[in-house]
Amino acid sequence: MGIKLAPSILAADITKLGDEVRRVEEAGAEWLHLDMMDGHFVPNLSFSPQVVKALRPQSKMFFDVHLMLSEPEKYIDAFAKAGADLITIHLESAEDRDGVLALAEQIHSHKIPAGISIKPKTPVEDLTGLLSAFELVLVMSVEPGFGGQSYIPETTEKIAKLKELINQENPEILIEVDGGITADNIALPVSAGADVLVAGSSVFGAKNPADAIAVLRQNATKGR
Ligand code: DX5
Ligand code: ZN
């Protein structure tokens, strides 16, 4: 699979969200990253299933919904019904391994793929034995909660390590990286094995998001 870019609407101008989404779609972004925060799992609030539902008829992009919620089981069904194409939960939000597997099952019951995310301080080893239950792993390259932070350099090494575990457990799984991705550093996660790159500020904060997407893609390809 080629590299996929996933602009994050957290950095978009919410007073004209529909236009912002169309803009990145026309610029060739394949995925749209939608961050959901509950003020508990992370110290911030963001969107709700209503936003997913409102944007759904506006776009054909793949809706990549990232749940930073303490009790994702309460909201998975609503996000799926609102039009999510993939739902990612956090490993840290489940009580135990059975809890993680139950979340994957709940997402799959809606006939959509499931992702599992780990925060920067969570070691890759904690995913051992869980990868065959998911279609995607989302590696956080900043502490979740806010856009506009800097890429944590150790993430690159972490992705490479994850790649080894994936080769043993589920070679088909996609690796997504989220946080602080810019044109200057995008080749790093890609060279380590990332397939999907989330970019908030570096796309929506740019004067011309279409140009930003083109440069991100060009530089990402150099990492392969
Ligand atoms: C952070 C979010 C990210 C965020 C990335 O908790 O999960 O998706 O929007 O934003 P940038 O690209 O600005 O770091
Ligand atoms: Zn995210």
PDB file of C-alpha atoms and ligand atoms in Angstrom:
ATOM      1  CA  MET A   1       0.000   0.000   0.000  1.00  0.00           C
ATOM      2  CA  GLY A   2       1.147   3.537  -0.711  1.00  0.00           C
ATOM      3  CA  ILE A   3       1.484   6.106   2.036  1.00  0.00           C
ATOM      4  CA  LYS A   4      -1.795   7.643   3.178  1.00  0.00           C
ATOM      5  CA  LEU A   5      -2.076  11.163   4.548  1.00  0.00           C
ATOM      6  CA  ALA A   6      -4.692  11.845   7.204  1.00  0.00           C
ATOM      7  CA  PRO A   7      -5.249  15.559   7.891  1.00  0.00           C
ATOM      8  CA  SER A   8      -6.565  16.062  11.436  1.00  0.00           C
ATOM      9  CA  ILE A   9      -9.521  18.431  11.699  1.00  0.00           C
ATOM     10  CA  LEU A  10      -8.426  19.367  15.218  1.00  0.00           C
ATOM     11  CA  ALA A  11      -6.324  22.065  13.546  1.00  0.00           C
ATOM     12  CA  ALA A  12      -8.989  23.115  11.019  1.00  0.00           C
ATOM     13  CA  ASP A  13     -11.042  26.307  11.155  1.00  0.00           C
ATOM     14  CA  ILE A  14     -14.226  24.968  12.748  1.00  0.00           C
ATOM     15  CA  THR A  15     -16.282  27.944  11.593  1.00  0.00           C
ATOM     16  CA  LYS A  16     -15.957  26.515   8.080  1.00  0.00           C
ATOM     17  CA  LEU A  17     -15.311  22.858   8.695  1.00  0.00           C
ATOM     18  CA  GLY A  18     -17.101  21.636   5.540  1.00  0.00           C
ATOM     19  CA  ASP A  19     -14.927  23.858   3.323  1.00  0.00           C
ATOM     20  CA  GLU A  20     -11.768  22.808   5.135  1.00  0.00           C
ATOM     21  CA  VAL A  21     -12.588  19.135   4.616  1.00  0.00           C
ATOM     22  CA  ARG A  22     -13.363  19.639   0.913  1.00  0.00           C
ATOM     23  CA  ARG A  23     -10.110  21.493   0.513  1.00  0.00           C
ATOM     24  CA  VAL A  24      -7.952  18.644   1.778  1.00  0.00           C
ATOM     25  CA  GLU A  25     -10.002  16.092  -0.143  1.00  0.00           C
ATOM     26  CA  GLU A  26      -9.452  18.009  -3.397  1.00  0.00           C
ATOM     27  CA  ALA A  27      -5.754  18.185  -2.537  1.00  0.00           C
ATOM     28  CA  GLY A  28      -5.649  14.389  -2.557  1.00  0.00           C
ATOM     29  CA  ALA A  29      -5.744  13.402   1.117  1.00  0.00           C
ATOM     30  CA  GLU A  30      -7.151   9.871   1.358  1.00  0.00           C
ATOM     31  CA  TRP A  31      -8.079   9.792   5.030  1.00  0.00           C
ATOM     32  CA  LEU A  32      -9.605  12.341   7.401  1.00  0.00           C
ATOM     33  CA  HIS A  33      -8.484  12.057  11.013  1.00  0.00           C
ATOM     34  CA  LEU A  34     -11.155  12.921  13.593  1.00  0.00           C
ATOM     35  CA  ASP A  35      -9.955  13.281  17.190  1.00  0.00           C
ATOM     36  CA  MET A  36     -12.427  12.672  20.006  1.00  0.00           C
ATOM     37  CA  MET A  37     -11.502  13.797  23.533  1.00  0.00           C
ATOM     38  CA  ASP A  38     -13.503  13.515  26.739  1.00  0.00           C
ATOM     39  CA  GLY A  39     -11.661  15.808  29.168  1.00  0.00           C
ATOM     40  CA  HIS A  40     -10.802  12.720  31.234  1.00  0.00           C
ATOM     41  CA  PHE A  41      -8.591  10.357  29.265  1.00  0.00           C
ATOM     42  CA  VAL A  42      -6.891  13.516  27.994  1.00  0.00           C
ATOM     43  CA  PRO A  43      -7.074  17.023  29.482  1.00  0.00           C
ATOM     44  CA  ASN A  44      -9.031  18.500  26.585  1.00  0.00           C
ATOM     45  CA  LEU A  45     -12.391  18.301  24.813  1.00  0.00           C
ATOM     46  CA  SER A  46     -12.947  18.161  21.073  1.00  0.00           C
ATOM     47  CA  PHE A  47     -15.688  16.731  18.878  1.00  0.00           C
ATOM     48  CA  SER A  48     -18.637  14.351  19.178  1.00  0.00           C
ATOM     49  CA  PRO A  49     -20.422  11.826  16.932  1.00  0.00           C
ATOM     50  CA  GLN A  50     -22.538  14.750  15.679  1.00  0.00           C
ATOM     51  CA  VAL A  51     -19.510  16.194  13.911  1.00  0.00           C
ATOM     52  CA  VAL A  52     -18.813  12.872  12.196  1.00  0.00           C
ATOM     53  CA  LYS A  53     -22.457  12.651  11.139  1.00  0.00           C
ATOM     54  CA  ALA A  54     -22.521  16.220   9.819  1.00  0.00           C
ATOM     55  CA  LEU A  55     -19.336  15.763   7.773  1.00  0.00           C
ATOM     56  CA  ARG A  56     -20.246  12.317   6.408  1.00  0.00           C
ATOM     57  CA  PRO A  57     -22.377  13.487   3.446  1.00  0.00           C
ATOM     58  CA  GLN A  58     -19.788  16.174   2.637  1.00  0.00           C
ATOM     59  CA  SER A  59     -16.904  13.824   1.896  1.00  0.00           C
ATOM     60  CA  LYS A  60     -15.873  10.512   0.376  1.00  0.00           C
ATOM     61  CA  MET A  61     -12.655  10.392   2.391  1.00  0.00           C
ATOM     62  CA  PHE A  62     -11.980   7.487   4.741  1.00  0.00           C
ATOM     63  CA  PHE A  63     -13.114   8.677   8.195  1.00  0.00           C
ATOM     64  CA  ASP A  64     -10.435   7.694  10.691  1.00  0.00           C
ATOM     65  CA  VAL A  65     -11.905   8.212  14.165  1.00  0.00           C
ATOM     66  CA  HIS A  66      -9.430   8.353  17.062  1.00  0.00           C
ATOM     67  CA  LEU A  67     -11.101   7.887  20.452  1.00  0.00           C
ATOM     68  CA  MET A  68      -9.202   9.438  23.356  1.00  0.00           C
ATOM     69  CA  LEU A  69     -11.923   8.471  25.811  1.00  0.00           C
ATOM     70  CA  SER A  70     -11.868   6.748  29.211  1.00  0.00           C
ATOM     71  CA  GLU A  71     -14.981   4.711  28.423  1.00  0.00           C
ATOM     72  CA  PRO A  72     -14.909   4.136  24.662  1.00  0.00           C
ATOM     73  CA  GLU A  73     -17.433   1.281  24.930  1.00  0.00           C
ATOM     74  CA  LYS A  74     -20.140   3.868  25.652  1.00  0.00           C
ATOM     75  CA  TYR A  75     -19.579   5.726  22.388  1.00  0.00           C
ATOM     76  CA  ILE A  76     -18.282   3.242  19.789  1.00  0.00           C
ATOM     77  CA  ASP A  77     -21.789   2.443  18.498  1.00  0.00           C
ATOM     78  CA  ALA A  78     -22.635   6.123  18.076  1.00  0.00           C
ATOM     79  CA  PHE A  79     -19.438   6.828  16.152  1.00  0.00           C
ATOM     80  CA  ALA A  80     -19.974   3.807  13.911  1.00  0.00           C
ATOM     81  CA  LYS A  81     -23.568   4.849  13.157  1.00  0.00           C
ATOM     82  CA  ALA A  82     -22.416   8.421  12.494  1.00  0.00           C
ATOM     83  CA  GLY A  83     -20.216   7.166   9.649  1.00  0.00           C
ATOM     84  CA  ALA A  84     -16.767   6.229  10.964  1.00  0.00           C
ATOM     85  CA  ASP A  85     -14.834   4.017   8.514  1.00  0.00           C
ATOM     86  CA  LEU A  86     -12.383   2.924  11.203  1.00  0.00           C
ATOM     87  CA  ILE A  87     -12.405   3.399  14.958  1.00  0.00           C
ATOM     88  CA  THR A  88      -9.248   3.450  17.054  1.00  0.00           C
ATOM     89  CA  ILE A  89      -9.309   3.009  20.819  1.00  0.00           C
ATOM     90  CA  HIS A  90      -6.443   3.412  23.289  1.00  0.00           C
ATOM     91  CA  LEU A  91      -4.796   0.407  24.904  1.00  0.00           C
ATOM     92  CA  GLU A  92      -4.541   2.506  28.080  1.00  0.00           C
ATOM     93  CA  SER A  93      -8.311   3.044  28.209  1.00  0.00           C
ATOM     94  CA  ALA A  94      -9.096  -0.650  28.789  1.00  0.00           C
ATOM     95  CA  GLU A  95      -8.902  -2.320  32.199  1.00  0.00           C
ATOM     96  CA  ASP A  96      -7.158  -5.429  30.949  1.00  0.00           C
ATOM     97  CA  ARG A  97      -6.482  -7.512  27.857  1.00  0.00           C
ATOM     98  CA  ASP A  98      -9.995  -8.967  27.774  1.00  0.00           C
ATOM     99  CA  GLY A  99     -11.289  -5.406  27.838  1.00  0.00           C
ATOM    100  CA  VAL A 100      -9.128  -4.537  24.821  1.00  0.00           C
ATOM    101  CA  LEU A 101     -10.407  -7.566  22.911  1.00  0.00           C
ATOM    102  CA  ALA A 102     -14.018  -6.714  23.789  1.00  0.00           C
ATOM    103  CA  LEU A 103     -13.534  -3.223  22.337  1.00  0.00           C
ATOM    104  CA  ALA A 104     -12.159  -4.696  19.106  1.00  0.00           C
ATOM    105  CA  GLU A 105     -15.173  -6.985  18.933  1.00  0.00           C
ATOM    106  CA  GLN A 106     -17.582  -4.110  19.524  1.00  0.00           C
ATOM    107  CA  ILE A 107     -16.003  -2.112  16.678  1.00  0.00           C
ATOM    108  CA  HIS A 108     -15.999  -5.148  14.359  1.00  0.00           C
ATOM    109  CA  SER A 109     -19.691  -5.748  15.077  1.00  0.00           C
ATOM    110  CA  HIS A 110     -20.281  -2.659  12.922  1.00  0.00           C
ATOM    111  CA  LYS A 111     -18.350  -4.270  10.035  1.00  0.00           C
ATOM    112  CA  ILE A 112     -15.554  -1.709  10.163  1.00  0.00           C
ATOM    113  CA  PRO A 113     -11.861  -2.129  10.983  1.00  0.00           C
ATOM    114  CA  ALA A 114     -10.498  -1.463  14.465  1.00  0.00           C
ATOM    115  CA  GLY A 115      -7.350   0.343  15.533  1.00  0.00           C
ATOM    116  CA  ILE A 116      -5.395   0.258  18.781  1.00  0.00           C
ATOM    117  CA  SER A 117      -3.330   3.215  19.931  1.00  0.00           C
ATOM    118  CA  ILE A 118      -0.478   3.590  22.401  1.00  0.00           C
ATOM    119  CA  LYS A 119       0.683   6.766  24.130  1.00  0.00           C
ATOM    120  CA  PRO A 120       4.368   7.779  23.958  1.00  0.00           C
ATOM    121  CA  LYS A 121       5.247   6.220  27.335  1.00  0.00           C
ATOM    122  CA  THR A 122       3.504   2.897  26.654  1.00  0.00           C
ATOM    123  CA  PRO A 123       6.048   0.329  25.433  1.00  0.00           C
ATOM    124  CA  VAL A 124       5.454  -1.579  22.202  1.00  0.00           C
ATOM    125  CA  GLU A 125       5.747  -4.839  24.186  1.00  0.00           C
ATOM    126  CA  ASP A 126       2.378  -4.088  25.816  1.00  0.00           C
ATOM    127  CA  LEU A 127       0.780  -4.871  22.439  1.00  0.00           C
ATOM    128  CA  THR A 128       2.127  -8.422  22.425  1.00  0.00           C
ATOM    129  CA  GLY A 129      -0.640 -10.925  21.781  1.00  0.00           C
ATOM    130  CA  LEU A 130      -3.183  -8.264  20.828  1.00  0.00           C
ATOM    131  CA  LEU A 131      -2.243  -7.348  17.272  1.00  0.00           C
ATOM    132  CA  SER A 132      -4.165 -10.093  15.503  1.00  0.00           C
ATOM    133  CA  ALA A 133      -7.418  -8.570  16.849  1.00  0.00           C
ATOM    134  CA  PHE A 134      -6.813  -5.257  15.054  1.00  0.00           C
ATOM    135  CA  GLU A 135      -6.327  -3.883  11.545  1.00  0.00           C
ATOM    136  CA  LEU A 136      -4.285  -0.818  12.560  1.00  0.00           C
ATOM    137  CA  VAL A 137      -1.893   0.357  15.279  1.00  0.00           C
ATOM    138  CA  LEU A 138      -1.744   4.078  15.991  1.00  0.00           C
ATOM    139  CA  VAL A 139       1.528   5.174  17.539  1.00  0.00           C
ATOM    140  CA  MET A 140       1.223   8.526  19.300  1.00  0.00           C
ATOM    141  CA  SER A 141       4.267  10.664  18.576  1.00  0.00           C
ATOM    142  CA  VAL A 142       3.122  13.349  21.063  1.00  0.00           C
ATOM    143  CA  GLU A 143       1.206  13.125  24.350  1.00  0.00           C
ATOM    144  CA  PRO A 144      -2.427  12.929  23.227  1.00  0.00           C
ATOM    145  CA  GLY A 145      -4.690  15.869  23.942  1.00  0.00           C
ATOM    146  CA  PHE A 146      -3.423  18.770  21.879  1.00  0.00           C
ATOM    147  CA  GLY A 147      -2.389  19.588  18.341  1.00  0.00           C
ATOM    148  CA  GLY A 148       0.671  21.659  17.534  1.00  0.00           C
ATOM    149  CA  GLN A 149       3.228  19.752  19.663  1.00  0.00           C
ATOM    150  CA  SER A 150       6.643  18.524  18.494  1.00  0.00           C
ATOM    151  CA  TYR A 151       7.304  15.000  17.239  1.00  0.00           C
ATOM    152  CA  ILE A 152       8.988  12.942  19.984  1.00  0.00           C
ATOM    153  CA  PRO A 153      12.222  11.693  18.325  1.00  0.00           C
ATOM    154  CA  GLU A 154      12.148   8.293  20.113  1.00  0.00           C
ATOM    155  CA  THR A 155       8.970   7.453  18.185  1.00  0.00           C
ATOM    156  CA  THR A 156      10.969   6.449  15.109  1.00  0.00           C
ATOM    157  CA  GLU A 157      12.792   3.715  17.037  1.00  0.00           C
ATOM    158  CA  LYS A 158       9.487   2.638  18.570  1.00  0.00           C
ATOM    159  CA  ILE A 159       7.905   2.183  15.133  1.00  0.00           C
ATOM    160  CA  ALA A 160      10.849   0.064  14.011  1.00  0.00           C
ATOM    161  CA  LYS A 161      10.404  -2.129  17.098  1.00  0.00           C
ATOM    162  CA  LEU A 162       6.667  -2.368  16.455  1.00  0.00           C
ATOM    163  CA  LYS A 163       7.396  -3.448  12.894  1.00  0.00           C
ATOM    164  CA  GLU A 164       9.278  -6.488  14.283  1.00  0.00           C
ATOM    165  CA  LEU A 165       6.381  -7.455  16.542  1.00  0.00           C
ATOM    166  CA  ILE A 166       3.945  -7.000  13.662  1.00  0.00           C
ATOM    167  CA  ASN A 167       6.003  -9.281  11.440  1.00  0.00           C
ATOM    168  CA  GLN A 168       5.559 -11.999  14.053  1.00  0.00           C
ATOM    169  CA  GLU A 169       1.894 -11.433  14.909  1.00  0.00           C
ATOM    170  CA  ASN A 170       0.022  -9.714  12.071  1.00  0.00           C
ATOM    171  CA  PRO A 171       2.021  -8.561   9.038  1.00  0.00           C
ATOM    172  CA  GLU A 172      -1.135  -7.137   7.420  1.00  0.00           C
ATOM    173  CA  ILE A 173      -1.762  -4.551  10.128  1.00  0.00           C
ATOM    174  CA  LEU A 174      -1.286  -0.873   9.212  1.00  0.00           C
ATOM    175  CA  ILE A 175       0.905   1.493  11.219  1.00  0.00           C
ATOM    176  CA  GLU A 176      -0.376   5.028  11.716  1.00  0.00           C
ATOM    177  CA  VAL A 177       1.612   7.801  13.387  1.00  0.00           C
ATOM    178  CA  ASP A 178      -0.032  10.810  15.019  1.00  0.00           C
ATOM    179  CA  GLY A 179       1.429  14.056  16.331  1.00  0.00           C
ATOM    180  CA  GLY A 180       3.942  16.669  15.273  1.00  0.00           C
ATOM    181  CA  ILE A 181       4.343  15.411  11.711  1.00  0.00           C
ATOM    182  CA  THR A 182       5.795  18.062   9.389  1.00  0.00           C
ATOM    183  CA  ALA A 183       7.371  18.137   5.928  1.00  0.00           C
ATOM    184  CA  ASP A 184      10.768  18.161   7.661  1.00  0.00           C
ATOM    185  CA  ASN A 185      10.289  14.976   9.693  1.00  0.00           C
ATOM    186  CA  ILE A 186       7.692  12.895   7.824  1.00  0.00           C
ATOM    187  CA  ALA A 187      10.369  10.700   6.228  1.00  0.00           C
ATOM    188  CA  LEU A 188      11.437   9.442   9.700  1.00  0.00           C
ATOM    189  CA  PRO A 189       8.265   7.507  10.631  1.00  0.00           C
ATOM    190  CA  VAL A 190       7.861   6.392   7.023  1.00  0.00           C
ATOM    191  CA  SER A 191      11.396   4.964   6.905  1.00  0.00           C
ATOM    192  CA  ALA A 192      10.634   3.021  10.103  1.00  0.00           C
ATOM    193  CA  GLY A 193       7.498   1.484   8.575  1.00  0.00           C
ATOM    194  CA  ALA A 194       4.568   3.905   8.983  1.00  0.00           C
ATOM    195  CA  ASP A 195       1.752   3.592   6.413  1.00  0.00           C
ATOM    196  CA  VAL A 196      -0.620   6.367   7.523  1.00  0.00           C
ATOM    197  CA  LEU A 197       0.552   9.790   8.647  1.00  0.00           C
ATOM    198  CA  VAL A 198      -1.692  12.134  10.600  1.00  0.00           C
ATOM    199  CA  ALA A 199      -0.998  15.840  10.123  1.00  0.00           C
ATOM    200  CA  GLY A 200      -2.992  18.586  11.814  1.00  0.00           C
ATOM    201  CA  SER A 201      -1.122  21.868  12.173  1.00  0.00           C
ATOM    202  CA  SER A 202       1.205  21.252   9.252  1.00  0.00           C
ATOM    203  CA  VAL A 203      -1.794  20.989   6.900  1.00  0.00           C
ATOM    204  CA  PHE A 204      -4.525  23.245   8.290  1.00  0.00           C
ATOM    205  CA  GLY A 205      -2.066  25.733   9.788  1.00  0.00           C
ATOM    206  CA  ALA A 206      -0.379  26.200   6.392  1.00  0.00           C
ATOM    207  CA  LYS A 207      -1.226  29.157   4.155  1.00  0.00           C
ATOM    208  CA  ASN A 208      -2.091  26.712   1.418  1.00  0.00           C
ATOM    209  CA  PRO A 209      -3.132  23.268   2.704  1.00  0.00           C
ATOM    210  CA  ALA A 210      -3.042  21.785  -0.817  1.00  0.00           C
ATOM    211  CA  ASP A 211       0.625  22.753  -1.224  1.00  0.00           C
ATOM    212  CA  ALA A 212       1.349  21.445   2.284  1.00  0.00           C
ATOM    213  CA  ILE A 213      -0.182  18.078   1.393  1.00  0.00           C
ATOM    214  CA  ALA A 214       1.858  17.888  -1.823  1.00  0.00           C
ATOM    215  CA  VAL A 215       5.138  18.558   0.021  1.00  0.00           C
ATOM    216  CA  LEU A 216       4.272  16.126   2.827  1.00  0.00           C
ATOM    217  CA  ARG A 217       3.611  13.429   0.234  1.00  0.00           C
ATOM    218  CA  GLN A 218       6.770  14.180  -1.692  1.00  0.00           C
ATOM    219  CA  ASN A 219       8.924  14.034   1.437  1.00  0.00           C
ATOM    220  CA  ALA A 220       7.134  10.950   2.761  1.00  0.00           C
ATOM    221  CA  THR A 221       7.966   9.098  -0.451  1.00  0.00           C
ATOM    222  CA  LYS A 222      11.645   9.864   0.163  1.00  0.00           C
ATOM    223  CA  GLY A 223      11.420   7.853   3.402  1.00  0.00           C
ATOM    224  CA  ARG A 224      10.337   4.677   1.595  1.00  0.00           C
TER     225      ARG A 224
HETATM  226  C1  DX5 B   1      -3.461  14.788  19.478  1.00  0.00           C
HETATM  227  C2  DX5 B   1      -4.243  14.294  18.289  1.00  0.00           C
HETATM  228  C3  DX5 B   1      -3.644  14.543  16.954  1.00  0.00           C
HETATM  229  C4  DX5 B   1      -3.454  15.997  16.597  1.00  0.00           C
HETATM  230  C5  DX5 B   1      -2.230  16.093  15.744  1.00  0.00           C
HETATM  231  O1  DX5 B   1      -4.034  14.284  20.635  1.00  0.00           O
HETATM  232  O2  DX5 B   1      -4.455  12.888  18.397  1.00  0.00           O
HETATM  233  O3  DX5 B   1      -4.381  13.891  15.941  1.00  0.00           O
HETATM  234  O4  DX5 B   1      -4.524  16.552  15.895  1.00  0.00           O
HETATM  235  O5  DX5 B   1      -1.972  17.416  15.548  1.00  0.00           O
HETATM  236  P1  DX5 B   1      -0.580  17.960  15.035  1.00  0.00           P
HETATM  237  O6  DX5 B   1      -0.361  17.389  13.675  1.00  0.00           O
HETATM  238  O7  DX5 B   1      -0.773  19.436  15.049  1.00  0.00           O
HETATM  239  O8  DX5 B   1       0.459  17.492  16.016  1.00  0.00           O
HETATM  240 ZN    ZN B   2      -5.368  11.738  16.680  1.00  0.00          ZN
END
